[in-house]
Tab-separated table of C-alpha atoms in Angstrom:
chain	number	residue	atom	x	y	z
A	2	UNK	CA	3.638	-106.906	-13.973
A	3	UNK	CA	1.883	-106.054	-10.824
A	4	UNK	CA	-1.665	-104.488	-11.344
A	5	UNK	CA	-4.056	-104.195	-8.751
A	6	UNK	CA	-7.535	-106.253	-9.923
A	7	UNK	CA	-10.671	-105.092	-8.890
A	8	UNK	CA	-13.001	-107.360	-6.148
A	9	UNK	CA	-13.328	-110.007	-8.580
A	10	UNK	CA	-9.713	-110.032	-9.329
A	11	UNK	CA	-11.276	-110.008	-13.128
A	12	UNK	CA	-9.966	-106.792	-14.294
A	13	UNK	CA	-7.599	-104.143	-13.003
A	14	UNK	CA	-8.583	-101.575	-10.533
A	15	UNK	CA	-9.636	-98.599	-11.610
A	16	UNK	CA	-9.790	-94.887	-10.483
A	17	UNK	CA	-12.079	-92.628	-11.313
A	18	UNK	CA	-10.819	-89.213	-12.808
A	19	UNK	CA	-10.384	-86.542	-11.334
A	20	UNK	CA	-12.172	-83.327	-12.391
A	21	UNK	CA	-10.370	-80.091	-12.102
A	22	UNK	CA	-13.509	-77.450	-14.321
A	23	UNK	CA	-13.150	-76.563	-17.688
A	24	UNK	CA	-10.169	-76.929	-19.828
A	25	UNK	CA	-9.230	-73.611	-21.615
A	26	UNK	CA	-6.752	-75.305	-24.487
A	27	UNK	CA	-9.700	-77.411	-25.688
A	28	UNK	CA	-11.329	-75.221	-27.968
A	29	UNK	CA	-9.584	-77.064	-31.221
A	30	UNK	CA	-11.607	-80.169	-30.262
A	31	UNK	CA	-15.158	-78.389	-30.228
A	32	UNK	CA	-16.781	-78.610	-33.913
A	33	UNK	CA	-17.711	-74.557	-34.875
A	34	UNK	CA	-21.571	-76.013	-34.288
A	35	UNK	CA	-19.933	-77.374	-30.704
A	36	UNK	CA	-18.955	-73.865	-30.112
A	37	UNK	CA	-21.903	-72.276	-30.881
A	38	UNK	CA	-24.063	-74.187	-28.525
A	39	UNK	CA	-21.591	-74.180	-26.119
A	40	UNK	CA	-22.207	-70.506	-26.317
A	41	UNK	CA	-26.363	-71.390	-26.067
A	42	UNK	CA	-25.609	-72.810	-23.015
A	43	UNK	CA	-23.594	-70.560	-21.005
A	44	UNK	CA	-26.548	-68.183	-21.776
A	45	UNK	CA	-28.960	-70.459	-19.987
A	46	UNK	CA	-31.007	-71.728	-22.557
A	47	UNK	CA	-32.253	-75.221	-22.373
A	48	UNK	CA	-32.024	-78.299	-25.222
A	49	UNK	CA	-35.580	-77.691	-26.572
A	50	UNK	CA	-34.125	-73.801	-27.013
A	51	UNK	CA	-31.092	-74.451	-28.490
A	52	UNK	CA	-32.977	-76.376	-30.700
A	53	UNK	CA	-35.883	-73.945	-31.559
A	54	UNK	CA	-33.131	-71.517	-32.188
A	55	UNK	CA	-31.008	-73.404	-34.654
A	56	UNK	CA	-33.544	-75.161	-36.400
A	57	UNK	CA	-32.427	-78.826	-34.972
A	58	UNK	CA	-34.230	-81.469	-33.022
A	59	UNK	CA	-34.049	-81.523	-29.198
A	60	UNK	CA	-31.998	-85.086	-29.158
A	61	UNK	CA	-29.610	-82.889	-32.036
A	62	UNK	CA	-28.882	-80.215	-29.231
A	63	UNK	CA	-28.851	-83.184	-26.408
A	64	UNK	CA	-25.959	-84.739	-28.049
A	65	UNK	CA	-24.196	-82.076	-29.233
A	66	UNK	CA	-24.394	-81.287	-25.133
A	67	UNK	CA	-22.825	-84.613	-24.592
A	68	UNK	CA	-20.112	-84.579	-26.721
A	69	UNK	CA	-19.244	-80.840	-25.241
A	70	UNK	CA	-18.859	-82.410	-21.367
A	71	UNK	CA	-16.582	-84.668	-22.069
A	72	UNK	CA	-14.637	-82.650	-24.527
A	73	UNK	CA	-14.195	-79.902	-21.917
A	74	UNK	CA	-13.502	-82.272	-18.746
A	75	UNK	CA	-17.071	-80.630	-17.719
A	76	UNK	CA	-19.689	-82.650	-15.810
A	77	UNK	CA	-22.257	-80.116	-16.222
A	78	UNK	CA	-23.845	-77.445	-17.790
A	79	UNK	CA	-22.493	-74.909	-15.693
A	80	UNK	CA	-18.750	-75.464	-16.214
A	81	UNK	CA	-20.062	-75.499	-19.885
A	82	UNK	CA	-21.167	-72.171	-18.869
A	83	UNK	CA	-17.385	-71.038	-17.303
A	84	UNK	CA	-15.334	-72.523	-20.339
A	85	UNK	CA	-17.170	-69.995	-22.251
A	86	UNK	CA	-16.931	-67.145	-19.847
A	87	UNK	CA	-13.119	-68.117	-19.409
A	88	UNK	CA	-12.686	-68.060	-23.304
A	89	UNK	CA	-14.975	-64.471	-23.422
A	90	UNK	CA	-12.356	-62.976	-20.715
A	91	UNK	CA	-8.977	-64.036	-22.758
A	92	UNK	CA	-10.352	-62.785	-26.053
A	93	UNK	CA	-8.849	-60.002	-27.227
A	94	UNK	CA	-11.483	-57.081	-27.741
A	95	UNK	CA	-12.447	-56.502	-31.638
A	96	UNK	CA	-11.184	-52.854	-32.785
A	97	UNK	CA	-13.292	-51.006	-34.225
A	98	UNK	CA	-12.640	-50.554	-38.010
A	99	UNK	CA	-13.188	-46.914	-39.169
């Protein structure tokens, strides 16, 4: 097998992936509590207001942030912030009942 090793020849070489935004399809993997700060966030708020709002600790909202990113292919809050808007525009609008 021919693998390229990094510098040290230790272990193979490798790349770093790459980033394309948001990934619509993903929202099975978000938890409902994922989803809702997901939403939290595309509306700007910060950790400490997430967590003021639902009652959690700041390092509770943190890490629910941190499993998001990865989750979504995100690297920031702002593509945290698309993904929802993206998700917003494919929705269906609710009909009215009446």
């Amino acid at each position: 097998m021919d693998l390229a090793l990094d510098e040290a020849g230790a272990r193979p070489a490798r790349t770093a992936p790459t980033r394309r935004g948001p990934r619509s399809s993903t929202v099975g993997a978000l938890t409902p509590r994922e989803r809702q700060i997901a939403g939290l966030v595309a509306t700007g708020a910060t950790n400490k207001e997430i967590a003021d709002t639902l009652v959690i600790s700041k390092r509770t909202a943190e890490t629910h942030v941190e499993h998001i990113l990865p989750k979504l292919g995100s690297t920031n809050r702002g593509q945290i912030s698309a993904w929802v808007t993206e998700r917003a525009a494919a929705e269906p609008p609710a009909s009215a009942s009446g």
